[in-house]
C-alpha positions in Angstrom: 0.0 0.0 0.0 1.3 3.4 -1.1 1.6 6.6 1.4 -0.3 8.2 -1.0 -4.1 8.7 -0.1 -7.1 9.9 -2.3 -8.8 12.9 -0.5 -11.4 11.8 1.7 -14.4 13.6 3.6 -15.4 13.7 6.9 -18.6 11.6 7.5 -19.6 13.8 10.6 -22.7 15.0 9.0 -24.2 11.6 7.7 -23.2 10.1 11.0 -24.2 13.1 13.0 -27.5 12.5 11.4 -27.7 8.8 11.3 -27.4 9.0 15.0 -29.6 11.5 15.6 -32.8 9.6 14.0 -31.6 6.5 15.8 -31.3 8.3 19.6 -35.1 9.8 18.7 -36.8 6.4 18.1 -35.1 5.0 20.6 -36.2 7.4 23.1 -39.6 7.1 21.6 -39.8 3.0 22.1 -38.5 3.5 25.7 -40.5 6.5 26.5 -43.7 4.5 25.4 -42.7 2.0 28.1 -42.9 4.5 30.8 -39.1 2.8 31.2 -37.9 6.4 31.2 -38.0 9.3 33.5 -39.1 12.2 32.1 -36.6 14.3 33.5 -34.1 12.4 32.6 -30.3 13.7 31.8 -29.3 13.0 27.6 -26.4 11.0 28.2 -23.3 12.9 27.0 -20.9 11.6 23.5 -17.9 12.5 22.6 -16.7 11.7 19.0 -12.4 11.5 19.2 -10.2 12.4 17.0 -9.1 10.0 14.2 -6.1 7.6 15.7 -3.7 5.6 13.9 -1.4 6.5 15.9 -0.6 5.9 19.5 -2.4 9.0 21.5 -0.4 9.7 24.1 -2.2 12.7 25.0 -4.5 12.0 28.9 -7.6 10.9 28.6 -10.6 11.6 31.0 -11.4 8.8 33.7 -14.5 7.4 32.8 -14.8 6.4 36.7 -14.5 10.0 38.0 -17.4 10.6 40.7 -19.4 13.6 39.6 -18.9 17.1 40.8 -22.1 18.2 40.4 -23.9 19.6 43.7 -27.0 17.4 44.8 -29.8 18.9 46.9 -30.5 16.9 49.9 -34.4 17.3 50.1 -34.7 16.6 46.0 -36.4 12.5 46.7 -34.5 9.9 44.5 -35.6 8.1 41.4 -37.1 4.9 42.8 -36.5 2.3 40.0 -39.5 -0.6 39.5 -37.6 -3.2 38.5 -40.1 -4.7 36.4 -39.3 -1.6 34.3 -36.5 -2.2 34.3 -36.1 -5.5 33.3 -38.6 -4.7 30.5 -36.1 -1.5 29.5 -33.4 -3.9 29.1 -35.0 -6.5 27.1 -36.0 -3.4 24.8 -32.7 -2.6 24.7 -31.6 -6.2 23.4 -33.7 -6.4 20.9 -32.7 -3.1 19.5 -29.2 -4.9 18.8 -30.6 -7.7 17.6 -32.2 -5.7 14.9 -30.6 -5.6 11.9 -30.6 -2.4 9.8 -32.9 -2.2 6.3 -32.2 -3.2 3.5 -29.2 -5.4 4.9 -29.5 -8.5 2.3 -30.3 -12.1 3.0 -28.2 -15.3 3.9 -25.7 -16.2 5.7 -23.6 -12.9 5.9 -21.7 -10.3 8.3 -23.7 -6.5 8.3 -22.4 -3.9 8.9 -23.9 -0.5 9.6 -21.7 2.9 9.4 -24.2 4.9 11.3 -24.7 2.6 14.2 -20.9 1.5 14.2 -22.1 -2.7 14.4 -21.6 -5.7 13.4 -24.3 -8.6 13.1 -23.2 -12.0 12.5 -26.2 -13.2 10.4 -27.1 -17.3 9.8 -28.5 -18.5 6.6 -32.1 -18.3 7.8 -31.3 -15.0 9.5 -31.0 -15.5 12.9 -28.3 -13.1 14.3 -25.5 -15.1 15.5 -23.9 -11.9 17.2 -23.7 -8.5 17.2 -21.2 -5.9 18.9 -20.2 -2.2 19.0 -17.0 -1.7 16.3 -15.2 0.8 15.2 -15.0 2.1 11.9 -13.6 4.8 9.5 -14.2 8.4 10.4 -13.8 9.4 6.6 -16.6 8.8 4.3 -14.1 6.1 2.3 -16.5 3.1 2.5 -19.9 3.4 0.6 -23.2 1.1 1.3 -23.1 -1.8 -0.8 -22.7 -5.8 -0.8 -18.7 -7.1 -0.9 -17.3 -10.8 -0.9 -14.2 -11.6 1.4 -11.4 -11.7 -0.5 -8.5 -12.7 1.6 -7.6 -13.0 4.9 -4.8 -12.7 6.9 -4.0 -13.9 10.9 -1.5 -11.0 11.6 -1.1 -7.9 9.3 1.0 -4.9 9.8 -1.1 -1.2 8.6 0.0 1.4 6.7 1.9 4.6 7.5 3.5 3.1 10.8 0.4 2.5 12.4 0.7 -0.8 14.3 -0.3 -4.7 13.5 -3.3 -6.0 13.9 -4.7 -9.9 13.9 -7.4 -11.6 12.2 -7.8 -9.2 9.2 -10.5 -10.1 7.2 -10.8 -8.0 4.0 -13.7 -7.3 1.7 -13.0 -4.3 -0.4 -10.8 -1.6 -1.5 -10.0 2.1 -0.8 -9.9 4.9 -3.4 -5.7 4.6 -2.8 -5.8 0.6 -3.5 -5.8 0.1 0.3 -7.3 -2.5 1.7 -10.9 -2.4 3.6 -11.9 -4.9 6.5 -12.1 -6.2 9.7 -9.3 -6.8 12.7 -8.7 -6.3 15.8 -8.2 -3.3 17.4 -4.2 -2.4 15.7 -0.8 -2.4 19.0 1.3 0.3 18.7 4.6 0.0 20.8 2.9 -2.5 23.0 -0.1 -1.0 23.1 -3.2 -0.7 21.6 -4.3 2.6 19.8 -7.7 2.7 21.1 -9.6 1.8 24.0 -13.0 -0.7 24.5 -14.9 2.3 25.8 -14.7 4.0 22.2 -16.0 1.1 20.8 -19.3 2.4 18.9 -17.1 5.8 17.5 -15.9 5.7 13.8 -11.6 5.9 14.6 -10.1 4.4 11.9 -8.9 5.6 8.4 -11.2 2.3 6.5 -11.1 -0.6 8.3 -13.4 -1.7 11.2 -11.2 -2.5 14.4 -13.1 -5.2 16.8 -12.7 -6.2 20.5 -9.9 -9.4 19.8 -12.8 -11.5 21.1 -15.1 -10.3 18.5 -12.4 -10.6 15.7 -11.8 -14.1 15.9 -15.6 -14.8 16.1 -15.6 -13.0 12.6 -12.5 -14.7 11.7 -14.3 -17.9 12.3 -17.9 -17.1 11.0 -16.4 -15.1 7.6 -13.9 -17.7 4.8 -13.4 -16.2 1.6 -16.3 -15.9 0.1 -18.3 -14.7 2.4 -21.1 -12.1 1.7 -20.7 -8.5 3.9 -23.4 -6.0 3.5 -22.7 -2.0 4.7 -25.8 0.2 5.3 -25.5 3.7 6.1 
């Protein structure tokens, strides 16, 4: 693969919008539940930077107590558990679901705007799904692809780390190759973190838990089908 790249785009505003229309009928489903407080707090995103290098710069403790001041006479959220229960079985089936329009067989989905991947059986039952991560540059259209080759350890271009269990099913604008792996080590370490999972990060590919790679590894030979939806 050549240093040289094809200009690319930002997706931020297909994603941006993608996520958008998924958080609203989300809320919606729950909301009809009565799952959901109605003064509840939107949950806070952050969309980093594109890594294919190590970051060394400090990242925010995701354990950190809040700061914010609590008023001692406000009553707590009492939380039925039956709704709760209910709220996360909504929220598993939401996974389960795979996106429109996203082909039939035996095949692996994956979907740009919700950053997963399904594992789908010939009859369609959904073998798996989990929270990826793919590229942040709109360099990957929709479309249906056959794996092509595979390989158990790969090194990525420009310096920026190995990775195992690549499994490849298209191209790039520059001739680069387009698939899944694992998440890529750089100097011992690996460029992103689990918690990211579910935010585009990559400059093609879609990096995977390791655990989650080999299950693709194993459930995708060549030939495999992959469908991408927006």
């Amino acid at each position: 693969m050549g240093k040289h790249r094809a200009e690319v785009r930002p997706r931020y505003g297909r994603i941006a919008v993608l996520g958008s229309s998924l958080a609203v009928t989300l809320i919606a489903v729950l909301g009809g539940t009565g799952a959901l407080p109605q003064s509840a707090e939107p949950a806070r995103a952050s969309i980093s930077a594109d890594r294919d290098v190590a970051d060394t710069s400090p990242r925010p403790s995701y354990d950190e107590p809040s700061t914010t001041a609590i008023d001692p006479v406000t009553p707590s959220v009492e939380v039925d558990p039956a709704a709760a229960r209910e709220l996360a079985q909504v929220a598993r089936r939401a996974e389960k679901t795979l996106p429109a329009d996203s082909g039939e067989g035996r095949r692996v989905v994956f979907s740009e705007g919700r950053q997963r991947v399904w594992l789908v059986e010939e009859r369609g039952e959904v073998a798996m799904t989990y929270l990826v991560s793919g590229s942040i540059y709109d360099n990957l259209e929709p479309g249906t692809f056959e794996v092509y080759s595979r390989a158990e350890d790969a090194t990525g271009i420009d310096d920026s780390g190995t990775m195992k269990y690549f499994v490849r099913f298209t191209q790039g604008d520059t001739g680069a190759a387009i698939g899944f792996h694992d998440i890529p080590v750089l100097d011992g370490e690996r460029i992103q973190g689990f918690d990211e999972l579910g935010t585009p990060l990559s400059h093609g590919c879609i990096r995977q838990r390791r655990s989650d790679a080999i299950a693709l590894w194993d459930f995708a030979p060549l030939g495999t089908t992959v469908v991408v939806t927006v």
